[in-house]
Amino acid sequence: DAKTTQPNSMESNEEEPVHLPCNHSTISGTDYIHWYRQLPSQGPEYVIHGLTSNVNNRMASLAIAEDRKSSTLILHRATLRDAAVYYCILPSGSARQLTFGSGTQLTVLP
Amino acid sequence: EAQVTQNPRYLITVTGKKLTVTCSQNMNHEYMSWYRQDPGLGLRQIYYSMNVEVTDKGDVPEGYKVSRKEKRNFPLILESPSPNQTSLYFCASRGLRNEQFFGPGTRLTVL
């Protein structure tokens, strides 16, 4: 199963863009890249996912490198409510299970 | 409102006293799963179910049972809880685009 590597922590100022990186150098051609986040005292929350092309939704954008060995989750204007642990995951196994790593703790400074 | 619900949200019990944590989803999802979250170990999958009457072990199934008699419900059963099962438990269901929806969590303490 392909693994992901993320920085342990990042800081951002409120109302500025945030770029959260993820390396997945052993990704296979059929692996989707999923991002989830977990706010304090809550369950994980789906953010976005993609395969090859960049993706946008109301929460974030996902930029995928051309060789697919890395991706970046982009929050266009961070708010205090975006402070959370962000997980980059490649669903794997016959049932496409999620395996959570340690993620990136994002701190948003007012 | 589309959601995954869990009950109870908090539970304190004693070793050996059987308990069930319920999970229900109203999105008609086929796939459901249970996770536990522990400090330093992150979220780990306990069991999952691909559909009614189809369940399989995740990464940490020991000490747990599940059942899937109807699509909306996926209870987690601890026949004889032990202190090492003290944890935060999350139920999830998966939509057609493979996005998972998580419940609010159940904090279990086994004394």
JSON list of N, CA, C and O in Angstrom, two decimals, chain A residues 32 34 36 38 41-46 49 87 91 94-101, chain B residues 9 31 35 37 42-43 45 48 50 57 59 88 90 94 97-100 102-104:
[
{"chain": "A", "resi": 32, "resn": "TYR", "atom": "N", "xyz": [-6.60, 6.98, -5.68]},
{"chain": "A", "resi": 32, "resn": "TYR", "atom": "CA", "xyz": [-7.12, 8.32, -5.49]},
{"chain": "A", "resi": 32, "resn": "TYR", "atom": "C", "xyz": [-6.43, 8.96, -4.28]},
{"chain": "A", "resi": 32, "resn": "TYR", "atom": "O", "xyz": [-5.96, 8.28, -3.38]},
{"chain": "A", "resi": 34, "resn": "HIS", "atom": "N", "xyz": [-7.13, 11.34, -1.20]},
{"chain": "A", "resi": 34, "resn": "HIS", "atom": "CA", "xyz": [-8.21, 11.89, -0.38]},
{"chain": "A", "resi": 34, "resn": "HIS", "atom": "C", "xyz": [-7.64, 12.78, 0.70]},
{"chain": "A", "resi": 34, "resn": "HIS", "atom": "O", "xyz": [-6.57, 12.50, 1.26]},
{"chain": "A", "resi": 36, "resn": "TYR", "atom": "N", "xyz": [-8.91, 14.53, 4.42]},
{"chain": "A", "resi": 36, "resn": "TYR", "atom": "CA", "xyz": [-9.88, 14.68, 5.49]},
{"chain": "A", "resi": 36, "resn": "TYR", "atom": "C", "xyz": [-9.30, 15.65, 6.51]},
{"chain": "A", "resi": 36, "resn": "TYR", "atom": "O", "xyz": [-8.08, 15.86, 6.56]},
{"chain": "A", "resi": 38, "resn": "GLN", "atom": "N", "xyz": [-9.83, 16.88, 10.82]},
{"chain": "A", "resi": 38, "resn": "GLN", "atom": "CA", "xyz": [-10.49, 16.60, 12.09]},
{"chain": "A", "resi": 38, "resn": "GLN", "atom": "C", "xyz": [-10.35, 17.83, 12.98]},
{"chain": "A", "resi": 38, "resn": "GLN", "atom": "O", "xyz": [-9.24, 18.15, 13.43]},
{"chain": "A", "resi": 41, "resn": "SER", "atom": "N", "xyz": [-12.29, 17.80, 18.99]},
{"chain": "A", "resi": 41, "resn": "SER", "atom": "CA", "xyz": [-13.46, 17.16, 19.61]},
{"chain": "A", "resi": 41, "resn": "SER", "atom": "C", "xyz": [-14.53, 16.77, 18.59]},
{"chain": "A", "resi": 41, "resn": "SER", "atom": "O", "xyz": [-15.71, 16.65, 18.95]},
{"chain": "A", "resi": 42, "resn": "GLN", "atom": "N", "xyz": [-14.15, 16.56, 17.35]},
{"chain": "A", "resi": 42, "resn": "GLN", "atom": "CA", "xyz": [-15.11, 16.12, 16.34]},
{"chain": "A", "resi": 42, "resn": "GLN", "atom": "C", "xyz": [-14.58, 14.93, 15.58]},
{"chain": "A", "resi": 42, "resn": "GLN", "atom": "O", "xyz": [-13.40, 14.60, 15.64]},
{"chain": "A", "resi": 43, "resn": "GLY", "atom": "N", "xyz": [-15.46, 14.27, 14.84]},
{"chain": "A", "resi": 43, "resn": "GLY", "atom": "CA", "xyz": [-15.04, 13.20, 13.96]},
{"chain": "A", "resi": 43, "resn": "GLY", "atom": "C", "xyz": [-14.39, 13.76, 12.71]},
{"chain": "A", "resi": 43, "resn": "GLY", "atom": "O", "xyz": [-14.57, 14.93, 12.37]},
{"chain": "A", "resi": 44, "resn": "PRO", "atom": "N", "xyz": [-13.62, 12.93, 12.01]},
{"chain": "A", "resi": 44, "resn": "PRO", "atom": "CA", "xyz": [-13.03, 13.39, 10.74]},
{"chain": "A", "resi": 44, "resn": "PRO", "atom": "C", "xyz": [-14.10, 13.84, 9.76]},
{"chain": "A", "resi": 44, "resn": "PRO", "atom": "O", "xyz": [-15.24, 13.35, 9.78]},
{"chain": "A", "resi": 45, "resn": "GLU", "atom": "N", "xyz": [-13.70, 14.76, 8.90]},
{"chain": "A", "resi": 45, "resn": "GLU", "atom": "CA", "xyz": [-14.62, 15.35, 7.92]},
{"chain": "A", "resi": 45, "resn": "GLU", "atom": "C", "xyz": [-13.97, 15.28, 6.55]},
{"chain": "A", "resi": 45, "resn": "GLU", "atom": "O", "xyz": [-12.82, 15.68, 6.38]},
{"chain": "A", "resi": 46, "resn": "TYR", "atom": "N", "xyz": [-14.70, 14.77, 5.57]},
{"chain": "A", "resi": 46, "resn": "TYR", "atom": "CA", "xyz": [-14.19, 14.72, 4.20]},
{"chain": "A", "resi": 46, "resn": "TYR", "atom": "C", "xyz": [-13.97, 16.14, 3.68]},
{"chain": "A", "resi": 46, "resn": "TYR", "atom": "O", "xyz": [-14.82, 17.02, 3.89]},
{"chain": "A", "resi": 49, "resn": "HIS", "atom": "N", "xyz": [-11.16, 15.06, -2.83]},
{"chain": "A", "resi": 49, "resn": "HIS", "atom": "CA", "xyz": [-10.32, 13.99, -3.37]},
{"chain": "A", "resi": 49, "resn": "HIS", "atom": "C", "xyz": [-10.17, 14.16, -4.88]},
{"chain": "A", "resi": 49, "resn": "HIS", "atom": "O", "xyz": [-10.98, 14.85, -5.52]},
{"chain": "A", "resi": 87, "resn": "TYR", "atom": "N", "xyz": [-5.48, 15.27, 7.11]},
{"chain": "A", "resi": 87, "resn": "TYR", "atom": "CA", "xyz": [-4.95, 13.97, 6.73]},
{"chain": "A", "resi": 87, "resn": "TYR", "atom": "C", "xyz": [-5.00, 13.80, 5.22]},
{"chain": "A", "resi": 87, "resn": "TYR", "atom": "O", "xyz": [-6.04, 14.01, 4.59]},
{"chain": "A", "resi": 91, "resn": "PRO", "atom": "N", "xyz": [-6.80, 5.73, -0.19]},
{"chain": "A", "resi": 91, "resn": "PRO", "atom": "CA", "xyz": [-7.60, 4.55, 0.15]},
{"chain": "A", "resi": 91, "resn": "PRO", "atom": "C", "xyz": [-7.02, 3.30, -0.50]},
{"chain": "A", "resi": 91, "resn": "PRO", "atom": "O", "xyz": [-6.64, 3.32, -1.67]},
{"chain": "A", "resi": 94, "resn": "SER", "atom": "N", "xyz": [-8.99, -4.04, -0.90]},
{"chain": "A", "resi": 94, "resn": "SER", "atom": "CA", "xyz": [-10.12, -4.39, -1.77]},
{"chain": "A", "resi": 94, "resn": "SER", "atom": "C", "xyz": [-11.35, -3.55, -1.48]},
{"chain": "A", "resi": 94, "resn": "SER", "atom": "O", "xyz": [-12.18, -3.32, -2.35]},
{"chain": "A", "resi": 95, "resn": "ALA", "atom": "N", "xyz": [-11.47, -3.09, -0.25]},
{"chain": "A", "resi": 95, "resn": "ALA", "atom": "CA", "xyz": [-12.62, -2.28, 0.15]},
{"chain": "A", "resi": 95, "resn": "ALA", "atom": "C", "xyz": [-12.28, -0.79, 0.19]},
{"chain": "A", "resi": 95, "resn": "ALA", "atom": "O", "xyz": [-13.08, 0.00, 0.66]},
{"chain": "A", "resi": 96, "resn": "ARG", "atom": "N", "xyz": [-11.13, -0.44, -0.32]},
{"chain": "A", "resi": 96, "resn": "ARG", "atom": "CA", "xyz": [-10.71, 0.97, -0.34]},
{"chain": "A", "resi": 96, "resn": "ARG", "atom": "C", "xyz": [-10.81, 1.61, 1.03]},
{"chain": "A", "resi": 96, "resn": "ARG", "atom": "O", "xyz": [-11.43, 2.65, 1.22]},
{"chain": "A", "resi": 97, "resn": "GLN", "atom": "N", "xyz": [-10.18, 0.93, 2.00]},
{"chain": "A", "resi": 97, "resn": "GLN", "atom": "CA", "xyz": [-10.22, 1.45, 3.36]},
{"chain": "A", "resi": 97, "resn": "GLN", "atom": "C", "xyz": [-9.34, 2.68, 3.51]},
{"chain": "A", "resi": 97, "resn": "GLN", "atom": "O", "xyz": [-8.37, 2.86, 2.78]},
{"chain": "A", "resi": 98, "resn": "LEU", "atom": "N", "xyz": [-9.69, 3.50, 4.50]},
{"chain": "A", "resi": 98, "resn": "LEU", "atom": "CA", "xyz": [-8.88, 4.65, 4.85]},
{"chain": "A", "resi": 98, "resn": "LEU", "atom": "C", "xyz": [-7.90, 4.26, 5.95]},
{"chain": "A", "resi": 98, "resn": "LEU", "atom": "O", "xyz": [-8.31, 3.69, 6.96]},
{"chain": "A", "resi": 99, "resn": "THR", "atom": "N", "xyz": [-6.64, 4.57, 5.74]},
{"chain": "A", "resi": 99, "resn": "THR", "atom": "CA", "xyz": [-5.63, 4.38, 6.79]},
{"chain": "A", "resi": 99, "resn": "THR", "atom": "C", "xyz": [-5.11, 5.76, 7.16]},
{"chain": "A", "resi": 99, "resn": "THR", "atom": "O", "xyz": [-4.47, 6.44, 6.34]},
{"chain": "A", "resi": 100, "resn": "PHE", "atom": "N", "xyz": [-5.40, 6.18, 8.38]},
{"chain": "A", "resi": 100, "resn": "PHE", "atom": "CA", "xyz": [-5.03, 7.52, 8.82]},
{"chain": "A", "resi": 100, "resn": "PHE", "atom": "C", "xyz": [-3.62, 7.51, 9.38]},
{"chain": "A", "resi": 100, "resn": "PHE", "atom": "O", "xyz": [-3.27, 6.68, 10.22]},
{"chain": "A", "resi": 101, "resn": "GLY", "atom": "N", "xyz": [-2.79, 8.45, 8.94]},
{"chain": "A", "resi": 101, "resn": "GLY", "atom": "CA", "xyz": [-1.48, 8.67, 9.54]},
{"chain": "A", "resi": 101, "resn": "GLY", "atom": "C", "xyz": [-1.62, 9.69, 10.65]},
{"chain": "A", "resi": 101, "resn": "GLY", "atom": "O", "xyz": [-2.69, 9.82, 11.25]},
{"chain": "B", "resi": 9, "resn": "ARG", "atom": "N", "xyz": [-22.91, 8.90, 23.47]},
{"chain": "B", "resi": 9, "resn": "ARG", "atom": "CA", "xyz": [-21.76, 9.75, 23.16]},
{"chain": "B", "resi": 9, "resn": "ARG", "atom": "C", "xyz": [-20.67, 9.57, 24.20]},
{"chain": "B", "resi": 9, "resn": "ARG", "atom": "O", "xyz": [-19.47, 9.70, 23.89]},
{"chain": "B", "resi": 31, "resn": "TYR", "atom": "N", "xyz": [-21.53, 0.85, 2.52]},
{"chain": "B", "resi": 31, "resn": "TYR", "atom": "CA", "xyz": [-20.30, 0.63, 3.27]},
{"chain": "B", "resi": 31, "resn": "TYR", "atom": "C", "xyz": [-20.35, 1.41, 4.58]},
{"chain": "B", "resi": 31, "resn": "TYR", "atom": "O", "xyz": [-20.63, 2.62, 4.61]},
{"chain": "B", "resi": 35, "resn": "TYR", "atom": "N", "xyz": [-13.97, 2.88, 13.74]},
{"chain": "B", "resi": 35, "resn": "TYR", "atom": "CA", "xyz": [-12.60, 3.23, 14.04]},
{"chain": "B", "resi": 35, "resn": "TYR", "atom": "C", "xyz": [-12.48, 3.51, 15.53]},
{"chain": "B", "resi": 35, "resn": "TYR", "atom": "O", "xyz": [-13.44, 3.90, 16.19]},
{"chain": "B", "resi": 37, "resn": "GLN", "atom": "N", "xyz": [-9.78, 5.83, 18.10]},
{"chain": "B", "resi": 37, "resn": "GLN", "atom": "CA", "xyz": [-8.72, 6.83, 18.06]},
{"chain": "B", "resi": 37, "resn": "GLN", "atom": "C", "xyz": [-8.07, 6.92, 19.42]},
{"chain": "B", "resi": 37, "resn": "GLN", "atom": "O", "xyz": [-8.75, 7.18, 20.43]},
{"chain": "B", "resi": 42, "resn": "GLY", "atom": "N", "xyz": [-3.35, 7.37, 16.57]},
{"chain": "B", "resi": 42, "resn": "GLY", "atom": "CA", "xyz": [-4.21, 7.85, 15.51]},
{"chain": "B", "resi": 42, "resn": "GLY", "atom": "C", "xyz": [-5.49, 7.06, 15.39]},
{"chain": "B", "resi": 42, "resn": "GLY", "atom": "O", "xyz": [-5.91, 6.34, 16.31]},
{"chain": "B", "resi": 43, "resn": "LEU", "atom": "N", "xyz": [-6.12, 7.17, 14.24]},
{"chain": "B", "resi": 43, "resn": "LEU", "atom": "CA", "xyz": [-7.36, 6.46, 13.95]},
{"chain": "B", "resi": 43, "resn": "LEU", "atom": "C", "xyz": [-7.05, 5.11, 13.33]},
{"chain": "B", "resi": 43, "resn": "LEU", "atom": "O", "xyz": [-6.30, 5.03, 12.35]},
{"chain": "B", "resi": 45, "resn": "GLN", "atom": "N", "xyz": [-8.85, 1.33, 12.03]},
{"chain": "B", "resi": 45, "resn": "GLN", "atom": "CA", "xyz": [-10.11, 0.71, 11.68]},
{"chain": "B", "resi": 45, "resn": "GLN", "atom": "C", "xyz": [-10.30, -0.60, 12.45]},
{"chain": "B", "resi": 45, "resn": "GLN", "atom": "O", "xyz": [-9.39, -1.44, 12.51]},
{"chain": "B", "resi": 48, "resn": "TYR", "atom": "N", "xyz": [-15.30, -3.34, 9.24]},
{"chain": "B", "resi": 48, "resn": "TYR", "atom": "CA", "xyz": [-16.06, -2.65, 8.22]},
{"chain": "B", "resi": 48, "resn": "TYR", "atom": "C", "xyz": [-17.10, -3.61, 7.63]},
{"chain": "B", "resi": 48, "resn": "TYR", "atom": "O", "xyz": [-17.03, -4.82, 7.82]},
{"chain": "B", "resi": 50, "resn": "MET", "atom": "N", "xyz": [-19.34, -4.16, 3.96]},
{"chain": "B", "resi": 50, "resn": "MET", "atom": "CA", "xyz": [-19.59, -3.74, 2.59]},
{"chain": "B", "resi": 50, "resn": "MET", "atom": "C", "xyz": [-21.08, -3.67, 2.27]},
{"chain": "B", "resi": 50, "resn": "MET", "atom": "O", "xyz": [-21.48, -2.99, 1.33]},
{"chain": "B", "resi": 57, "resn": "LYS", "atom": "N", "xyz": [-12.88, -7.86, 9.12]},
{"chain": "B", "resi": 57, "resn": "LYS", "atom": "CA", "xyz": [-12.00, -7.27, 10.11]},
{"chain": "B", "resi": 57, "resn": "LYS", "atom": "C", "xyz": [-11.18, -6.14, 9.52]},
{"chain": "B", "resi": 57, "resn": "LYS", "atom": "O", "xyz": [-10.73, -6.21, 8.37]},
{"chain": "B", "resi": 59, "resn": "ASP", "atom": "N", "xyz": [-8.02, -3.33, 11.07]},
{"chain": "B", "resi": 59, "resn": "ASP", "atom": "CA", "xyz": [-6.66, -3.47, 11.59]},
{"chain": "B", "resi": 59, "resn": "ASP", "atom": "C", "xyz": [-6.61, -3.91, 13.05]},
{"chain": "B", "resi": 59, "resn": "ASP", "atom": "O", "xyz": [-5.64, -4.54, 13.46]},
{"chain": "B", "resi": 88, "resn": "LEU", "atom": "N", "xyz": [-11.69, 6.56, 22.01]},
{"chain": "B", "resi": 88, "resn": "LEU", "atom": "CA", "xyz": [-12.70, 7.35, 21.33]},
{"chain": "B", "resi": 88, "resn": "LEU", "atom": "C", "xyz": [-13.07, 6.59, 20.06]},
{"chain": "B", "resi": 88, "resn": "LEU", "atom": "O", "xyz": [-12.19, 6.29, 19.25]},
{"chain": "B", "resi": 90, "resn": "PHE", "atom": "N", "xyz": [-15.33, 6.03, 16.51]},
{"chain": "B", "resi": 90, "resn": "PHE", "atom": "CA", "xyz": [-16.06, 6.71, 15.44]},
{"chain": "B", "resi": 90, "resn": "PHE", "atom": "C", "xyz": [-16.64, 5.69, 14.48]},
{"chain": "B", "resi": 90, "resn": "PHE", "atom": "O", "xyz": [-15.97, 4.74, 14.07]},
{"chain": "B", "resi": 94, "resn": "ARG", "atom": "N", "xyz": [-19.90, 5.38, 3.85]},
{"chain": "B", "resi": 94, "resn": "ARG", "atom": "CA", "xyz": [-19.23, 5.86, 2.65]},
{"chain": "B", "resi": 94, "resn": "ARG", "atom": "C", "xyz": [-20.22, 6.09, 1.52]},
{"chain": "B", "resi": 94, "resn": "ARG", "atom": "O", "xyz": [-21.05, 5.22, 1.23]},
{"chain": "B", "resi": 97, "resn": "ARG", "atom": "N", "xyz": [-19.24, 8.54, -4.03]},
{"chain": "B", "resi": 97, "resn": "ARG", "atom": "CA", "xyz": [-17.98, 9.08, -4.53]},
{"chain": "B", "resi": 97, "resn": "ARG", "atom": "C", "xyz": [-16.82, 8.70, -3.63]},
{"chain": "B", "resi": 97, "resn": "ARG", "atom": "O", "xyz": [-15.75, 9.28, -3.68]},
{"chain": "B", "resi": 98, "resn": "ASN", "atom": "N", "xyz": [-17.05, 7.70, -2.78]},
{"chain": "B", "resi": 98, "resn": "ASN", "atom": "CA", "xyz": [-16.03, 7.18, -1.87]},
{"chain": "B", "resi": 98, "resn": "ASN", "atom": "C", "xyz": [-15.65, 8.13, -0.75]},
{"chain": "B", "resi": 98, "resn": "ASN", "atom": "O", "xyz": [-14.65, 7.89, -0.06]},
{"chain": "B", "resi": 99, "resn": "GLU", "atom": "N", "xyz": [-16.42, 9.18, -0.54]},
{"chain": "B", "resi": 99, "resn": "GLU", "atom": "CA", "xyz": [-16.16, 10.04, 0.60]},
{"chain": "B", "resi": 99, "resn": "GLU", "atom": "C", "xyz": [-16.83, 9.43, 1.83]},
{"chain": "B", "resi": 99, "resn": "GLU", "atom": "O", "xyz": [-17.93, 8.89, 1.75]},
{"chain": "B", "resi": 100, "resn": "GLN", "atom": "N", "xyz": [-16.13, 9.48, 2.96]},
{"chain": "B", "resi": 100, "resn": "GLN", "atom": "CA", "xyz": [-16.68, 8.90, 4.18]},
{"chain": "B", "resi": 100, "resn": "GLN", "atom": "C", "xyz": [-17.23, 9.99, 5.09]},
{"chain": "B", "resi": 100, "resn": "GLN", "atom": "O", "xyz": [-16.66, 11.07, 5.22]},
{"chain": "B", "resi": 102, "resn": "PHE", "atom": "N", "xyz": [-18.36, 10.70, 8.94]},
{"chain": "B", "resi": 102, "resn": "PHE", "atom": "CA", "xyz": [-18.10, 10.19, 10.28]},
{"chain": "B", "resi": 102, "resn": "PHE", "atom": "C", "xyz": [-19.15, 10.68, 11.27]},
{"chain": "B", "resi": 102, "resn": "PHE", "atom": "O", "xyz": [-19.67, 11.80, 11.16]},
{"chain": "B", "resi": 103, "resn": "GLY", "atom": "N", "xyz": [-19.41, 9.83, 12.26]},
{"chain": "B", "resi": 103, "resn": "GLY", "atom": "CA", "xyz": [-20.27, 10.23, 13.35]},
{"chain": "B", "resi": 103, "resn": "GLY", "atom": "C", "xyz": [-19.53, 11.12, 14.32]},
{"chain": "B", "resi": 103, "resn": "GLY", "atom": "O", "xyz": [-18.33, 11.37, 14.17]},
{"chain": "B", "resi": 104, "resn": "PRO", "atom": "N", "xyz": [-20.23, 11.57, 15.36]},
{"chain": "B", "resi": 104, "resn": "PRO", "atom": "CA", "xyz": [-19.63, 12.52, 16.31]},
{"chain": "B", "resi": 104, "resn": "PRO", "atom": "C", "xyz": [-18.69, 11.88, 17.32]},
{"chain": "B", "resi": 104, "resn": "PRO", "atom": "O", "xyz": [-17.96, 12.59, 18.02]}
]
